[in-house]
CSV table of C-alpha atoms and ligand atoms in Angstrom, one decimal:
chain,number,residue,atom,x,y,z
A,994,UNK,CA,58.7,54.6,-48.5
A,995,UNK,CA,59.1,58.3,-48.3
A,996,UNK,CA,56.1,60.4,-47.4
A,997,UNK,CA,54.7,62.7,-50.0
A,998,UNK,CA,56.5,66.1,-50.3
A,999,UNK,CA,58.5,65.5,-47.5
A,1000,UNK,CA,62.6,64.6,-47.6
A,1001,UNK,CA,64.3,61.6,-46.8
A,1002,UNK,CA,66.0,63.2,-43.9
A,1003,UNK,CA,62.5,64.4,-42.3
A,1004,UNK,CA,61.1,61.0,-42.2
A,1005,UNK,CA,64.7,60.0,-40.5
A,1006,UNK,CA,63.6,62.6,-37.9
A,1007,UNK,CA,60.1,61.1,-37.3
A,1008,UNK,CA,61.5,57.6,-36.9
A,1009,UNK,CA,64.1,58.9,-33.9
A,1010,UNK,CA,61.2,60.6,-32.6
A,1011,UNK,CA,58.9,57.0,-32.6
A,1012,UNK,CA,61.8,55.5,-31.1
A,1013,UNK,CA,62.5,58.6,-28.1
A,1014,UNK,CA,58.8,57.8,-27.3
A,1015,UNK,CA,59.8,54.3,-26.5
A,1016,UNK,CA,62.5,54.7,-24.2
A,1017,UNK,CA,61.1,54.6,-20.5
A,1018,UNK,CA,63.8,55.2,-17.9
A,1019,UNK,CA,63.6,51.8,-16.1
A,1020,UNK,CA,62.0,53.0,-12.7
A,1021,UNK,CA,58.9,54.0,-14.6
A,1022,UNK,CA,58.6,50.4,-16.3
A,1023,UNK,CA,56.2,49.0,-13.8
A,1024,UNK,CA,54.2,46.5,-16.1
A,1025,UNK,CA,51.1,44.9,-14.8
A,1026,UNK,CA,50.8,41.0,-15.7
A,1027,UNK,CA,47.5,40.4,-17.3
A,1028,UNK,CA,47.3,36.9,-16.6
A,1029,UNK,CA,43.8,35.6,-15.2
A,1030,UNK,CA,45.2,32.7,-13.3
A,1031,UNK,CA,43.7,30.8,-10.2
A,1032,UNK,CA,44.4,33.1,-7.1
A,1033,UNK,CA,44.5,31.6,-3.6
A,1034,UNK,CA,45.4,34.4,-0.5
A,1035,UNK,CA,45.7,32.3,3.0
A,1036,UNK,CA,44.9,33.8,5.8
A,1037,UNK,CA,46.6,31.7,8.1
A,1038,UNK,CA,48.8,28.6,7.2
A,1039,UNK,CA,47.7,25.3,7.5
A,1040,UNK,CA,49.5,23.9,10.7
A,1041,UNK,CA,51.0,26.2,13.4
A,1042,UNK,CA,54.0,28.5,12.4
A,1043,UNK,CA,57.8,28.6,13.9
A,1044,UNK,CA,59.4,31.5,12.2
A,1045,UNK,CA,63.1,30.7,12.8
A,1046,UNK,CA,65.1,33.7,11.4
A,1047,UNK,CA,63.9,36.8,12.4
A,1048,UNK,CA,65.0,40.3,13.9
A,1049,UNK,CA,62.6,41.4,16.4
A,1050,UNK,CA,64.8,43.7,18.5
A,1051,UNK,CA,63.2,47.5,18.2
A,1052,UNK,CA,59.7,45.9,18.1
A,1053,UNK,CA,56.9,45.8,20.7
A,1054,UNK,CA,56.4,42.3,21.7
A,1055,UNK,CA,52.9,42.7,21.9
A,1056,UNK,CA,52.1,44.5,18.5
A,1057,UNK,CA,54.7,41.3,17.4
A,1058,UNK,CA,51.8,39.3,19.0
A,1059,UNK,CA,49.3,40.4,17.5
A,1060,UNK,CA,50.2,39.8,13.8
A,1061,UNK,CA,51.3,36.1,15.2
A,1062,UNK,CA,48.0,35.4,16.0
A,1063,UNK,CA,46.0,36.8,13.0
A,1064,UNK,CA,48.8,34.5,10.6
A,1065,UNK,CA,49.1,31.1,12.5
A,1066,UNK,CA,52.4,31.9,13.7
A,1067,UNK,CA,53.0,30.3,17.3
A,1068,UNK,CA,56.1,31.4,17.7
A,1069,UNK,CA,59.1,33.2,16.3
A,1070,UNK,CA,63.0,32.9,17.1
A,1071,UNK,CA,64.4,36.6,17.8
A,1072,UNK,CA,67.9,36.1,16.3
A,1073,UNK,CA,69.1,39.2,18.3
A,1074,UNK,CA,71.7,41.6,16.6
A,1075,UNK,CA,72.7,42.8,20.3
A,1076,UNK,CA,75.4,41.1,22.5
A,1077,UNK,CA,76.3,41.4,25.9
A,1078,UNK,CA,74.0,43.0,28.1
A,1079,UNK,CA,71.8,44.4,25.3
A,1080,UNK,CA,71.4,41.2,24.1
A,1081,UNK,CA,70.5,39.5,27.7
A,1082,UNK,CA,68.1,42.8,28.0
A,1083,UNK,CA,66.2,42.2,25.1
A,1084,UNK,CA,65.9,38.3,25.9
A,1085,UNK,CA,63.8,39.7,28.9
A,1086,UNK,CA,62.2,42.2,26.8
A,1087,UNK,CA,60.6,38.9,24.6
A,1088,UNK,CA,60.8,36.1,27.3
A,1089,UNK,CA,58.8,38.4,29.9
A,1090,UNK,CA,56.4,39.1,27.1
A,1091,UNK,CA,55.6,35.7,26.4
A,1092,UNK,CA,58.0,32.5,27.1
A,1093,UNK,CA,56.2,30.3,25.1
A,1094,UNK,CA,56.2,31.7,21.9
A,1095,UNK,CA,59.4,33.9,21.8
A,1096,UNK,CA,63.2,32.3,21.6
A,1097,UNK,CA,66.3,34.0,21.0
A,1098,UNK,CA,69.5,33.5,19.2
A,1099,UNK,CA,72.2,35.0,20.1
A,1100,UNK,CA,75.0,37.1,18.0
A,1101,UNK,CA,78.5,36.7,17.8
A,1102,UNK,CA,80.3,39.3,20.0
A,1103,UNK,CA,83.7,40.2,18.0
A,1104,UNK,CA,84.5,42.8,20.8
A,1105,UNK,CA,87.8,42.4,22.3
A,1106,UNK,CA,89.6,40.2,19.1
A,1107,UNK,CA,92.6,41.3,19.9
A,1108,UNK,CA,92.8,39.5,23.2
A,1109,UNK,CA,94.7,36.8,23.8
A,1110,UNK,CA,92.1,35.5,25.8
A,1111,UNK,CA,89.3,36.0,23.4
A,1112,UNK,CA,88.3,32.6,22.6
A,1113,UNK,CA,87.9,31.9,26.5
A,1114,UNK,CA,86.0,34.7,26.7
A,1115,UNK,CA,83.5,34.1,23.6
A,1116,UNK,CA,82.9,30.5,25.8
A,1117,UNK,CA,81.8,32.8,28.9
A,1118,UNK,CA,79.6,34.6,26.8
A,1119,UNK,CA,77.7,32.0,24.9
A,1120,UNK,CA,77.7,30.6,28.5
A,1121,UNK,CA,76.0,33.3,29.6
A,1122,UNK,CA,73.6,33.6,26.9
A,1123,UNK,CA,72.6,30.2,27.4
A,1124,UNK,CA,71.7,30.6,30.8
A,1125,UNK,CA,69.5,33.3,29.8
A,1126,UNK,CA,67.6,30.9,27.4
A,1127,UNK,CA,69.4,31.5,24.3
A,1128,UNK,CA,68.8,28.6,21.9
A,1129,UNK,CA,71.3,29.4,19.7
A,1130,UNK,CA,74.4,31.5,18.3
A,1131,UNK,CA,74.7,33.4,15.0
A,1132,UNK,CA,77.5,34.2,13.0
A,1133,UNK,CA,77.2,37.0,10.6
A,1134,UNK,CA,78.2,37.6,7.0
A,1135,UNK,CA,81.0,39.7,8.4
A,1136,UNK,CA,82.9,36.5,9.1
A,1137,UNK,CA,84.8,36.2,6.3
A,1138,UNK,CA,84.1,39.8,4.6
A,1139,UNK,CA,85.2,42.4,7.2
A,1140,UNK,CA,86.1,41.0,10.8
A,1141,UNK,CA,89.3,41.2,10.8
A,1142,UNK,CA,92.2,39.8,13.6
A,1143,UNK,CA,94.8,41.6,15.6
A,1144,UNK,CA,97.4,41.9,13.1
A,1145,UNK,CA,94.6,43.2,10.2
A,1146,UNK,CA,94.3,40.5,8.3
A,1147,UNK,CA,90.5,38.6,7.3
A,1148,UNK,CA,90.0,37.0,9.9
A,1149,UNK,CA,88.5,33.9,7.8
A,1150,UNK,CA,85.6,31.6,8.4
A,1151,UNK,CA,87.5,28.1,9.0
A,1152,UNK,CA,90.3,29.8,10.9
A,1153,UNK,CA,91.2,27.3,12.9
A,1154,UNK,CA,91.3,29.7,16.4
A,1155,UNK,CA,87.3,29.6,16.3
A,1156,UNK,CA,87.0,25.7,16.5
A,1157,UNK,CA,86.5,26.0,20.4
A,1158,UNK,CA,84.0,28.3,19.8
A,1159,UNK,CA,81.6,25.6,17.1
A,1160,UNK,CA,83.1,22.8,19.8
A,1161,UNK,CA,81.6,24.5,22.7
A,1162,UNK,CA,77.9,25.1,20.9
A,1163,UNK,CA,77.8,21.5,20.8
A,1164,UNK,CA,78.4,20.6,24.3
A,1165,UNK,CA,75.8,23.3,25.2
A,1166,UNK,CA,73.3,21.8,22.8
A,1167,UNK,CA,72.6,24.8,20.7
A,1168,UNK,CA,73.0,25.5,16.8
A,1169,UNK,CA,75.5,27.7,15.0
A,1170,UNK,CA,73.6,29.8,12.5
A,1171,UNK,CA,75.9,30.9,9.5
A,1172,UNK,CA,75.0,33.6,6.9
A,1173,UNK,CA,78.1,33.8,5.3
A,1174,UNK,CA,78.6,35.7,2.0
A,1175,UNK,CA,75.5,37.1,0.0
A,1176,UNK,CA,73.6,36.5,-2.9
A,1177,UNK,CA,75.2,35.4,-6.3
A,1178,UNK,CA,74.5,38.8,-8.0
A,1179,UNK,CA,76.5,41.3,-5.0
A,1180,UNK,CA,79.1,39.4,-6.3
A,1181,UNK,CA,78.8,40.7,-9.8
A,1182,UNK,CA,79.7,44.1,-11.8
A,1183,UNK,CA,76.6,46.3,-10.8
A,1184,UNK,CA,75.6,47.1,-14.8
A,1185,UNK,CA,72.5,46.2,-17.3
A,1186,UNK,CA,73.3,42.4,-16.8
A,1187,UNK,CA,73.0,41.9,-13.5
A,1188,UNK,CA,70.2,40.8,-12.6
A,1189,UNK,CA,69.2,43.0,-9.1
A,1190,UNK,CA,70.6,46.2,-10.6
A,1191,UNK,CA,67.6,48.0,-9.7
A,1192,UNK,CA,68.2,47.0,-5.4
A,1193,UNK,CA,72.4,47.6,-5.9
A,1194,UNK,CA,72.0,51.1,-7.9
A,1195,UNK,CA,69.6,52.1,-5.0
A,1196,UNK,CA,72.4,50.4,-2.5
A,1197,UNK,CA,75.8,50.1,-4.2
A,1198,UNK,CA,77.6,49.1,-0.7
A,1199,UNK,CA,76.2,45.7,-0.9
A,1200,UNK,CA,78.2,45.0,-3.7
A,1201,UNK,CA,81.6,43.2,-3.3
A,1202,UNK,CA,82.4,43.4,-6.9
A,1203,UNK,CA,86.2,44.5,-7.7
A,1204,UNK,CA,87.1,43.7,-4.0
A,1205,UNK,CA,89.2,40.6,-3.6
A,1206,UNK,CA,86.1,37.9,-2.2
A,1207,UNK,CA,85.4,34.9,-4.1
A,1208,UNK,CA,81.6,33.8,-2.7
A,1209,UNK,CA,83.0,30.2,-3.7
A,1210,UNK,CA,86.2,30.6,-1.0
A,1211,UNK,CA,83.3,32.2,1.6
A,1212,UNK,CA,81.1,28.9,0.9
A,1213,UNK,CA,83.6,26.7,0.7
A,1214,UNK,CA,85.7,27.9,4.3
A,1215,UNK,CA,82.1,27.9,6.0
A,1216,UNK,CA,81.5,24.1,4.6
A,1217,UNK,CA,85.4,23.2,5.8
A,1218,UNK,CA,84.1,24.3,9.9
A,1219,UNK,CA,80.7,22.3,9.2
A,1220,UNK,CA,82.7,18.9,8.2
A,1221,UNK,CA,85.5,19.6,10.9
A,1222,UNK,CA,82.8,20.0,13.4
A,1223,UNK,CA,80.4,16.7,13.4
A,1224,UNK,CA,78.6,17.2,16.4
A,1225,UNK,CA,77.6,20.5,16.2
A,1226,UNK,CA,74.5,21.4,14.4
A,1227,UNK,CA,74.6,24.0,12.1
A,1228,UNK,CA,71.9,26.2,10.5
A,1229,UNK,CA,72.8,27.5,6.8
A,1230,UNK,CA,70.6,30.6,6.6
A,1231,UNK,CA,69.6,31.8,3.0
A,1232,UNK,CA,69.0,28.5,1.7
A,1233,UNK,CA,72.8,28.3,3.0
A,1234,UNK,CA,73.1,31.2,0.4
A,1235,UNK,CA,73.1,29.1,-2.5
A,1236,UNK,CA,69.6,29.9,-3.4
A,1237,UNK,CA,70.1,30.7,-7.1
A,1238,UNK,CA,72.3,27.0,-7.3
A,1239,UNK,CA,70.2,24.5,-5.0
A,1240,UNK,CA,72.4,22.1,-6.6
A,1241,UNK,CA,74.9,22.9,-4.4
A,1242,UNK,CA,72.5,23.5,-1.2
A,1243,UNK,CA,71.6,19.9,-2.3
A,1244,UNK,CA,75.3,18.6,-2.2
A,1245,UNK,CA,75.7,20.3,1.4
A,1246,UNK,CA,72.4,18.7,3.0
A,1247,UNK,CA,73.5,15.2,1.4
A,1248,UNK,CA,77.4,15.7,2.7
A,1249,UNK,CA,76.9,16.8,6.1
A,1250,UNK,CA,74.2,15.3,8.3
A,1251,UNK,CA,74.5,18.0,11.0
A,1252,UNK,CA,73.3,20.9,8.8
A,1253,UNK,CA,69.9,22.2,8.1
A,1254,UNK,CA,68.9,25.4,5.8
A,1255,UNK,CA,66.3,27.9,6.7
A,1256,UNK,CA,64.3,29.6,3.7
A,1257,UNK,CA,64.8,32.9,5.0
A,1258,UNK,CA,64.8,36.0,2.6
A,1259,UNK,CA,64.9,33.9,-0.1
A,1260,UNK,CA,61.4,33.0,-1.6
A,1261,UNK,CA,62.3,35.2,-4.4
A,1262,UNK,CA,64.9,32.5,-5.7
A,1263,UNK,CA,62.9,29.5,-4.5
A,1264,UNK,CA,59.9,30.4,-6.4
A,1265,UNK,CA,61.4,31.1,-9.7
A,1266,UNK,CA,62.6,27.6,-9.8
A,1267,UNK,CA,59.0,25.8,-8.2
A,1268,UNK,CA,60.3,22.0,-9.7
A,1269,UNK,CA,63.3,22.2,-8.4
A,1270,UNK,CA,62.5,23.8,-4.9
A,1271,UNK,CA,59.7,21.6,-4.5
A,1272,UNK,CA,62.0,18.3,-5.2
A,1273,UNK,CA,64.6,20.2,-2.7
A,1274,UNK,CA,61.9,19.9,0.0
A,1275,UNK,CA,60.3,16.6,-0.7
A,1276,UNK,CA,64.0,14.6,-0.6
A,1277,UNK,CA,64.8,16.7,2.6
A,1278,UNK,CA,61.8,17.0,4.5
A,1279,UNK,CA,64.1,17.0,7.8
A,1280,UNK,CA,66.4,19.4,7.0
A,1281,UNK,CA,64.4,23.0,6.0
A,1282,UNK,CA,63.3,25.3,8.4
A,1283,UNK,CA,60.9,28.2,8.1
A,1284,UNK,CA,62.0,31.5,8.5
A,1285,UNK,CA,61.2,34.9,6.8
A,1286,UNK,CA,64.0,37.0,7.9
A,1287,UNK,CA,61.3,40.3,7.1
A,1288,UNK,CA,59.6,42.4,9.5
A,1289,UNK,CA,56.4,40.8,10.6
A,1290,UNK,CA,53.4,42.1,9.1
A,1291,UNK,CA,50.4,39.9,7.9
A,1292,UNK,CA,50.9,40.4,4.1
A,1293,UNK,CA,54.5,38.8,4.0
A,1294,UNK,CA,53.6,35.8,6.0
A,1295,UNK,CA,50.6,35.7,3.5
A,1296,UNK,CA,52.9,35.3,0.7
A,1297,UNK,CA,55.1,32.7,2.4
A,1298,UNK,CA,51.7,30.9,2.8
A,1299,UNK,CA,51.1,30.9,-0.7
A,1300,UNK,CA,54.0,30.4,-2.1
A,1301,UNK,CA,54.6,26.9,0.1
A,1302,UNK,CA,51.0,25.6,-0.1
A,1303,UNK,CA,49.4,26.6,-3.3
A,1304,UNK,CA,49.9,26.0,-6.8
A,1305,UNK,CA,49.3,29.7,-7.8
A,1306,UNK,CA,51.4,31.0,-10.4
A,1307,UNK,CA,53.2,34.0,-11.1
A,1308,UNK,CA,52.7,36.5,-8.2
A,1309,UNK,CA,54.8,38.7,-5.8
A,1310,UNK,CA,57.3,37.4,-3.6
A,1311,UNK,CA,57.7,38.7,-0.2
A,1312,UNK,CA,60.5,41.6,0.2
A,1313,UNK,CA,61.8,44.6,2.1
A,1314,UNK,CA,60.5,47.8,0.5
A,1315,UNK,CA,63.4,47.3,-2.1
A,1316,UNK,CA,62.5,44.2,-4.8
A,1317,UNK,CA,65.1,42.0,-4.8
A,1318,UNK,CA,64.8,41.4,-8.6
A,1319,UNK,CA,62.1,41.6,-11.9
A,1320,UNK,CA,60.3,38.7,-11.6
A,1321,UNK,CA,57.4,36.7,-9.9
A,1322,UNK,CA,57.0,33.2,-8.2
A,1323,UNK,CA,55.0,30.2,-8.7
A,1324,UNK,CA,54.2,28.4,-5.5
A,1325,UNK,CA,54.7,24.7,-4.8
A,1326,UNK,CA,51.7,23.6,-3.3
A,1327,UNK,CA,53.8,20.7,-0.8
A,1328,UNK,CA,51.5,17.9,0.7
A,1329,UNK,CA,50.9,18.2,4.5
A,1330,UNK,CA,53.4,16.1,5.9
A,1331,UNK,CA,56.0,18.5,4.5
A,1332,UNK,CA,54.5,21.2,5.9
A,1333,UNK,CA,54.2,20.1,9.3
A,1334,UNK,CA,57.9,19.7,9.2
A,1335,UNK,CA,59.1,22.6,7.7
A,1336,UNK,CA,56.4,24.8,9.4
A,1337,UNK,CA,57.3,23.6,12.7
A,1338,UNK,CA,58.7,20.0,13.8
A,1339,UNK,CA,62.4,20.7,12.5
A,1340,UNK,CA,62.5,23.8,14.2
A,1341,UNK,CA,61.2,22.2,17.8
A,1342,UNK,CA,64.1,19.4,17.0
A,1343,UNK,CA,66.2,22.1,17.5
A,1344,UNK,CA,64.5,24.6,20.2
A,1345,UNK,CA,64.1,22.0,22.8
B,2830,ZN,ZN1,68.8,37.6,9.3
């Protein structure tokens, strides 16, 4: 109904005006839940703590210390992003500091590719790293996105050159730890539907969109080296990056006996989906490790805490300073003798 004495075309105005009033640009959209739910903040976790995916390198070992102690954490695995003598210099940096309750992985040294000899010289160097203590060897999402071989092609993940490589890990007893490929969504257009829009507007590089990668193709090679490679362990990180389809992390863990996942970096998927992360943990209570893959401070192993032992709903998940998407977690509240494996026996299985 038109106002009194005023036109049809003013009370058109006042209605685009209402709706101007409504538009927020989405940065300033910062709701608040008002939800009074049961709220349960840990201090330290239950049993003693084995963070195994984490990047310690430019920290002091004993500030690191420090927040171990106030959370429960007994000891964290320094998956070093250094090689050669950087990486054998920060071992001692750690190892010195305190033997017991530091471990390193090492990183895959692409240096000198284009060698002939470079797969005999990537066995010297996880040699080397061994004797130094290194409990394992990680390969990087840049397998299979941007390392790439003499003649400038991909070098890709099951390229067949690299099987002495996952042959010797398991004839030194250590794990290969694979990130390979990224979440579902750096796979997608970066526009209103996808989902972390907010994290690649603020970082468009970590998108892959329009370039020629299939995430499927990345999964799928990394899967082909873990069946042609039986006795070698293998650590998916990520949830084996299939975090937002644990479906398929499922079919991995029930095809291949010699993988295990960490949790790393990926609460934020996990909790969104509490009945089907908690069923992914009770049927494989052998095969998830703990890892937080964020700098240590006391507040984000909180979180972890919370989200793995209680059964509070709805509430942050931990991140870098830059949210991984709009939405909370529920935690899962897992009985004890989970715990005690995921917290820390898996991880000795595969430290000692
Ligand atoms: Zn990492």
């Amino acid at each position: 109904m038109s106002q009194p004495g005023k036109s049809i075309n003013d009370n058109f105005m006042a209605m685009v005006t209402a709706k101007a009033q409504v538009t927020l640009p989405l940065g300033e959209f910062q709701p608040k839940s008002t939800l009074v739910t049961a709220e349960h903040h840990l201090e330290r976790a239950r049993f003693p703590v084995i963070d195994y995916h984490n990047h310690l390198d430019a920290l002091d070992p004993v500030e690191v210390l420090r927040i171990m102690d106030a959370c429960g954490i007994e000891r964290i695995v320094n998956i070093t992003m250094k090689t050669g003598d950087e990486a054998i210099a920060i071992m001692g940096k750690f190892h010195s500091a305190d033997a017991e309750r530091f471990a390193t992985i090492g990183w895959m040294d692409w240096s000198g590719l284009e060698r002939d000899d470079f797969v005999e010289v990537t066995l010297d160097r996880l040699e080397r790293l061994v004797e130094h203590g290194a409990k394992g060897i990680k390969f990087w999402k840049d397998l299979g996105l941007s390392v790439r071989d003499r003649e400038g092609n991909l070098l890709r993940v099951d390229d067949e050159r690299l099987a002495p490589v996952f042959d010797k890990a398991a004839e030194l007893g250590i794990p290969v730890m694979f990130h390979i490929a990224d979440p579902d969504a750096f796979f997608l257009p970066i526009d209103g539907n996808n989902e972390r829009y907010e994290e690649l507007a603020a970082h468009p590089d970590w998108g892959f969109y329009g370039a020629h990668f299939s995430k499927r193709e990345l999964l799928d090679q990394r899967d082909r080296v873990i069946a042609r490679h039986p006795k070698t362990t293998f650590v998916a990180a990520h949830v084996a990056e299939c975090g937002e389809n644990l479906g398929r992390a499922r079919q991995l863990l029930e095809k291949y006996p010699n993988v295990m996942l960490d949790i790393s970096a990926r609460v934020s998927e996990l909790g969104r989906q509490p009945y089907s992360s908690r069923a992914l943990f009770l049927d494989f209570p052998d095969r998830i490790l703990f890892g937080s893959d964020l700098v240590p401070e006391e507040s984000m192993y909180r979180l972890y805490f919370r989200f793995l032992e209680t059964a509070d709903e709805y509430f942050d998940y931990p991140s870098h300073a830059s949210r991984q998407g709009r939405w909370q977690i529920h935690g899962i509240h897992l009985p004890e003798d989970i715990l005690r494996k995921l917290y820390r026996e898996n991880a000795l299985r595969l430290l000692n």
